[in-house]
Short mmCIF file of C-alpha atoms in Angstrom, two decimals:
data_model
loop_
_atom_site.label_atom_id
_atom_site.label_comp_id
_atom_site.label_asym_id
_atom_site.label_seq_id
_atom_site.Cartn_x
_atom_site.Cartn_y
_atom_site.Cartn_z
CA MET A 1 6.01 -2.93 25.15
CA PRO A 2 3.21 -4.11 22.44
CA PRO A 3 3.89 -2.37 18.92
CA TYR A 4 2.10 0.68 17.97
CA LEU A 5 0.47 -0.66 15.16
CA ALA A 6 -1.86 -4.04 14.89
CA HIS A 7 -0.83 -6.37 12.00
CA GLU A 8 -0.66 -9.67 11.42
CA ASP A 9 2.12 -11.98 11.15
CA THR A 10 2.91 -15.22 9.96
CA GLY A 11 4.06 -17.61 7.80
CA ALA A 12 7.24 -19.63 7.64
CA THR A 13 10.00 -18.00 9.63
CA GLY A 14 13.20 -20.56 9.20
CA ASP A 15 14.85 -22.63 6.94
CA THR A 16 12.20 -24.16 4.61
CA GLY A 17 14.54 -27.17 3.23
CA THR A 18 16.35 -25.22 0.45
CA GLY A 19 18.86 -23.74 2.36
CA VAL A 20 18.04 -20.01 2.04
CA LEU A 21 15.81 -18.75 4.55
CA PRO A 22 13.45 -15.93 2.29
CA LEU A 23 12.83 -12.30 3.21
CA PRO A 24 10.00 -11.36 5.19
CA LEU A 25 7.32 -9.34 3.14
CA VAL A 26 5.93 -6.76 4.63
CA LEU A 27 2.61 -5.05 2.69
CA VAL A 28 1.12 -1.79 3.43
CA HIS A 29 -2.40 -1.02 2.33
CA GLY A 30 -4.19 2.25 1.29
CA HIS A 31 -6.59 4.76 1.84
CA PRO A 32 -9.22 4.03 3.48
CA PHE A 33 -8.64 0.35 3.71
CA ASP A 34 -6.60 -2.11 6.42
CA ARG A 35 -4.61 -4.93 6.08
CA GLY A 36 -7.52 -7.70 5.51
CA MET A 37 -6.59 -6.13 1.46
CA TRP A 38 -4.24 -8.56 1.99
CA ALA A 39 -5.88 -11.15 2.36
CA PRO A 40 -4.91 -12.95 -0.91
CA GLN A 41 -1.50 -12.63 -0.32
CA LEU A 42 -1.03 -13.79 3.36
CA ALA A 43 -2.60 -16.73 1.98
CA ALA A 44 -0.81 -17.38 -0.92
CA PHE A 45 2.94 -16.76 0.55
CA SER A 46 2.76 -17.67 3.77
CA ALA A 47 3.96 -21.24 2.70
CA ASP A 48 7.13 -20.41 2.32
CA ARG A 49 8.15 -16.63 3.77
CA ARG A 50 6.86 -14.59 6.85
CA VAL A 51 3.94 -12.51 5.91
CA VAL A 52 3.41 -8.93 7.93
CA ALA A 53 0.30 -6.73 7.05
CA PRO A 54 -0.23 -4.21 9.51
CA ASP A 55 -3.04 -1.76 9.97
CA LEU A 56 -1.67 1.75 9.48
CA ARG A 57 -2.34 4.65 12.26
CA GLY A 58 -6.10 5.19 12.39
CA TYR A 59 -7.12 2.56 10.47
CA GLY A 60 -8.88 -1.47 11.14
CA ALA A 61 -7.19 -2.07 14.86
CA SER A 62 -4.36 0.27 15.49
CA PRO A 63 -5.19 3.72 17.24
CA VAL A 64 -6.61 6.71 15.92
CA PRO A 65 -4.07 9.34 16.12
CA ASP A 66 -5.22 12.36 18.23
CA ASP A 67 -3.56 14.79 15.54
CA THR A 68 -5.15 15.89 12.94
CA SER A 69 -2.61 15.37 10.34
CA THR A 70 -0.64 12.07 9.68
CA PRO A 71 2.27 12.53 7.22
CA LEU A 72 3.76 9.91 5.67
CA SER A 73 7.31 9.76 7.28
CA VAL A 74 4.85 9.16 10.23
CA PHE A 75 3.66 6.43 8.89
CA ALA A 76 7.10 5.35 7.68
CA ASP A 77 8.62 5.44 11.11
CA ASP A 78 5.55 3.21 12.82
CA LEU A 79 6.80 0.89 9.83
CA ALA A 80 10.34 0.80 11.05
CA ALA A 81 9.27 0.61 14.42
CA LEU A 82 7.00 -2.12 13.84
CA LEU A 83 9.94 -4.04 12.24
CA ASP A 84 12.50 -3.04 15.15
CA HIS A 85 9.74 -5.18 17.51
CA LEU A 86 9.40 -8.15 14.84
CA ASP A 87 13.29 -8.40 14.81
CA ILE A 88 13.09 -8.05 10.92
CA ASP A 89 16.12 -6.04 9.74
CA ARG A 90 15.88 -6.42 6.01
CA CYS A 91 12.46 -7.55 4.21
CA VAL A 92 10.42 -6.79 0.67
CA LEU A 93 8.19 -4.35 1.30
CA GLY A 94 4.95 -3.17 -0.95
CA GLY A 95 2.20 -1.23 -0.80
CA VAL A 96 -0.77 -0.03 -2.87
CA SER A 97 -1.67 3.59 -3.87
CA MET A 98 -1.27 5.43 -0.44
CA GLY A 99 0.89 2.56 0.82
CA GLY A 100 3.41 2.26 -2.38
CA GLN A 101 3.80 6.06 -1.30
CA ILE A 102 4.55 4.98 1.94
CA VAL A 103 7.08 2.37 0.47
CA MET A 104 9.06 5.31 -0.97
CA GLU A 105 9.10 7.07 1.96
CA CYS A 106 10.45 4.16 3.82
CA CYS A 107 13.10 3.99 0.75
CA ALA A 108 14.23 7.72 1.39
CA ARG A 109 14.17 7.17 5.34
CA PHE A 110 16.00 3.38 5.50
CA PRO A 111 16.75 2.55 3.13
CA GLY A 112 19.06 -0.24 4.22
CA ARG A 113 16.50 -2.20 5.14
CA ILE A 114 14.80 -2.59 2.18
CA ALA A 115 16.03 -5.45 -0.40
CA GLY A 116 13.11 -4.78 -2.88
CA ILE A 117 10.18 -3.11 -3.22
CA VAL A 118 6.35 -3.56 -4.99
CA LEU A 119 4.54 -0.26 -5.83
CA ALA A 120 0.92 -1.39 -6.88
CA ASP A 121 -1.33 1.26 -8.40
CA THR A 122 0.61 4.14 -6.80
CA PHE A 123 2.40 8.06 -7.97
CA PRO A 124 5.20 9.74 -6.71
CA ALA A 125 4.24 13.44 -7.51
CA ALA A 126 3.69 15.67 -5.11
CA GLU A 127 0.28 16.69 -4.39
CA THR A 128 -1.26 19.74 -6.69
CA GLU A 129 -2.36 22.84 -5.57
CA SER A 130 -6.23 21.71 -6.38
CA GLY A 131 -5.65 18.68 -5.14
CA ARG A 132 -4.18 19.76 -1.46
CA LEU A 133 -7.68 21.47 -1.62
CA ALA A 134 -9.78 18.34 -2.15
CA ARG A 135 -8.33 16.25 -0.22
CA ALA A 136 -8.57 18.98 2.67
CA ALA A 137 -12.10 19.44 1.73
CA MET A 138 -12.60 15.70 1.70
CA ALA A 139 -11.00 15.21 5.03
CA ASP A 140 -13.60 17.70 6.76
CA ARG A 141 -16.39 15.95 5.11
CA LEU A 142 -15.33 12.85 6.44
CA LEU A 143 -15.53 13.83 9.92
CA ARG A 144 -18.63 15.58 9.39
CA GLU A 145 -20.59 13.04 7.43
CA GLY A 146 -18.28 9.63 8.27
CA MET A 147 -17.42 7.04 5.68
CA ALA A 148 -20.63 5.53 3.74
CA GLY A 149 -21.37 8.52 1.40
CA TYR A 150 -18.01 8.39 0.43
CA ALA A 151 -17.59 4.53 0.52
CA GLU A 152 -20.43 4.50 -2.16
CA GLU A 153 -18.78 7.07 -4.41
CA VAL A 154 -15.43 5.63 -4.90
CA LEU A 155 -16.37 2.08 -4.97
CA TYR A 156 -16.18 1.49 -8.93
CA LYS A 157 -13.23 3.53 -8.96
CA MET A 158 -11.09 1.42 -5.88
CA VAL A 159 -12.18 -1.77 -8.07
CA ALA A 160 -13.47 -2.14 -11.55
CA PRO A 161 -17.24 -1.66 -12.23
CA TYR A 162 -17.27 -5.59 -13.41
CA ALA A 163 -15.75 -6.68 -10.30
CA ASP A 164 -16.87 -10.24 -8.52
CA PRO A 165 -19.34 -8.64 -5.94
CA ASP A 166 -18.00 -10.56 -2.90
CA VAL A 167 -14.76 -8.49 -3.78
CA ALA A 168 -17.05 -4.90 -4.14
CA ALA A 169 -18.68 -6.18 -0.92
CA HIS A 170 -15.08 -6.92 1.23
CA VAL A 171 -13.63 -3.31 -0.08
CA ARG A 172 -16.84 -1.71 0.63
CA ARG A 173 -16.58 -2.96 4.41
CA MET A 174 -13.46 -2.10 5.10
CA MET A 175 -13.82 1.66 3.99
CA THR A 176 -17.07 1.88 5.75
CA GLY A 177 -15.52 0.15 8.81
CA THR A 178 -12.22 3.02 8.78
CA ASP A 179 -12.64 5.75 11.42
CA PRO A 180 -13.05 8.66 9.97
CA ARG A 181 -10.83 10.48 12.06
CA GLY A 182 -7.81 7.88 10.82
CA ALA A 183 -9.23 8.92 7.10
CA ALA A 184 -9.09 12.55 7.79
CA ALA A 185 -5.84 12.40 9.33
CA ALA A 186 -4.54 10.52 6.41
CA LEU A 187 -5.43 12.40 3.72
CA ARG A 188 -4.47 15.96 5.34
CA GLY A 189 -0.62 14.27 5.17
CA ARG A 190 -0.52 12.48 2.19
CA ALA A 191 -2.12 16.25 0.31
CA VAL A 192 1.99 17.70 1.57
CA ARG A 193 3.45 14.50 0.54
CA PRO A 194 7.04 15.59 -0.98
CA ASP A 195 7.92 14.92 -4.12
CA TYR A 196 9.41 11.25 -5.02
CA ARG A 197 10.58 11.64 -8.88
CA PRO A 198 13.49 12.34 -7.77
CA LEU A 199 14.31 9.51 -5.04
CA LEU A 200 13.08 6.71 -8.11
CA PRO A 201 16.60 6.67 -9.74
CA ARG A 202 18.09 6.16 -6.49
CA ILE A 203 16.64 2.81 -5.61
CA THR A 204 18.94 0.41 -6.92
CA VAL A 205 17.22 -2.53 -5.42
CA PRO A 206 14.66 -4.74 -7.27
CA ALA A 207 11.60 -3.23 -8.04
CA LEU A 208 8.14 -4.62 -9.03
CA VAL A 209 5.62 -2.38 -10.25
CA VAL A 210 1.95 -3.49 -10.61
CA VAL A 211 -1.10 -1.57 -12.16
CA GLY A 212 -4.52 -2.56 -12.81
CA ALA A 213 -5.27 -2.05 -16.75
CA ASP A 214 -8.20 -0.14 -15.81
CA ASP A 215 -7.21 1.74 -13.21
CA GLU A 216 -8.66 5.40 -13.44
CA TYR A 217 -6.80 6.54 -10.38
CA THR A 218 -3.23 6.22 -11.46
CA PRO A 219 -3.46 4.84 -14.84
CA VAL A 220 -0.89 2.73 -16.51
CA ALA A 221 0.89 5.59 -18.37
CA GLU A 222 2.05 6.79 -14.06
CA ALA A 223 3.05 3.04 -13.94
CA ARG A 224 4.81 3.00 -16.61
CA ALA A 225 6.85 6.37 -15.93
CA MET A 226 7.98 4.80 -12.46
CA HIS A 227 8.95 1.96 -14.02
CA GLU A 228 11.54 3.46 -16.63
CA ALA A 229 13.03 6.00 -13.62
CA LEU A 230 13.80 2.68 -11.42
CA PRO A 231 16.89 1.51 -12.28
CA ALA A 232 15.85 -2.34 -11.90
CA SER A 233 12.45 -2.22 -12.20
CA THR A 234 9.76 -5.08 -13.67
CA LEU A 235 6.38 -3.80 -14.75
CA GLU A 236 3.24 -5.78 -14.96
CA ILE A 237 0.23 -4.97 -16.34
CA ILE A 238 -3.21 -6.87 -14.75
CA GLU A 239 -5.91 -7.05 -16.70
CA GLY A 240 -9.48 -6.88 -15.91
CA ALA A 241 -8.55 -4.83 -12.70
CA ALA A 242 -9.09 -1.58 -11.44
CA HIS A 243 -7.12 -0.02 -8.58
CA LEU A 244 -6.59 -2.80 -6.23
CA PRO A 245 -5.50 -5.86 -8.81
CA ASN A 246 -4.42 -7.65 -5.12
CA LEU A 247 -7.73 -8.22 -4.55
CA GLU A 248 -10.02 -8.06 -7.92
CA ARG A 249 -7.30 -10.34 -9.85
CA PRO A 250 -5.71 -12.23 -6.83
CA GLU A 251 -4.04 -15.44 -9.37
CA PRO A 252 -2.34 -13.12 -12.14
CA PHE A 253 -1.12 -10.75 -9.00
CA ASN A 254 0.11 -13.52 -6.57
CA ALA A 255 2.11 -15.31 -10.13
CA ALA A 256 3.54 -11.60 -10.99
CA LEU A 257 4.84 -11.33 -7.49
CA ALA A 258 6.29 -14.70 -6.99
CA GLN A 259 7.75 -15.08 -10.33
CA TRP A 260 9.56 -11.39 -9.64
CA LEU A 261 10.57 -12.75 -6.04
CA LEU A 262 11.98 -15.75 -7.59
CA ARG A 263 13.57 -13.90 -10.75
CA THR A 264 15.44 -11.51 -8.34
CA GLY A 265 16.23 -14.05 -5.76
CA LEU A 266 14.42 -12.32 -2.93
#
């Protein structure tokens, strides 16, 4: 039976000559994007390890859910099923923004499968009451109007106003290419997510916390708080980037990730 999630599965799957089989790196995109947001990392890390980047349900080439709400637990269960299909017992799991919250949900649901985590431009707190109302209203708006207007409004918060025009255009294409039904269901599900702050001290695997220095959605202070709560974490602040440093500044992002993987033996 084919996996539910469309995905890219590339890179080394055997011994690289060092006598050590690198763990697969599984990368989870944020809202409202698709696996194309990981293109620089797929290119950089597939030379010596297996790299998997799925489209979450309702995004990219994955099926759009019939349900009006997709909780983070459903996204996490989809990822577990994909790992099963790909015969991946343990991996390094990373995510940006909503993807980072899905990583935290995975840590709660199947911690034994996760050898290390990357939390980029994300935060662990539950949604506020005003935030829940705002997400519900935005979900209704996307179903009513489509993605174009929303994409224009948030583009230069997703990436910095000074971002490379080609990067900004790529981000815009991903947002406008997303099915509004999938985006709306994710917004409603994310609105009722649990508070992951009590979970963080129990995540004892190595963690890399990354944040763009100019991120308005998840400021550096949020990243510092996660770093301080995680028992075995490294904090990297990417200058010259906003909410998507892996796309805006792929060279320093990839260097930080590569150094962390090497230092932790992952």
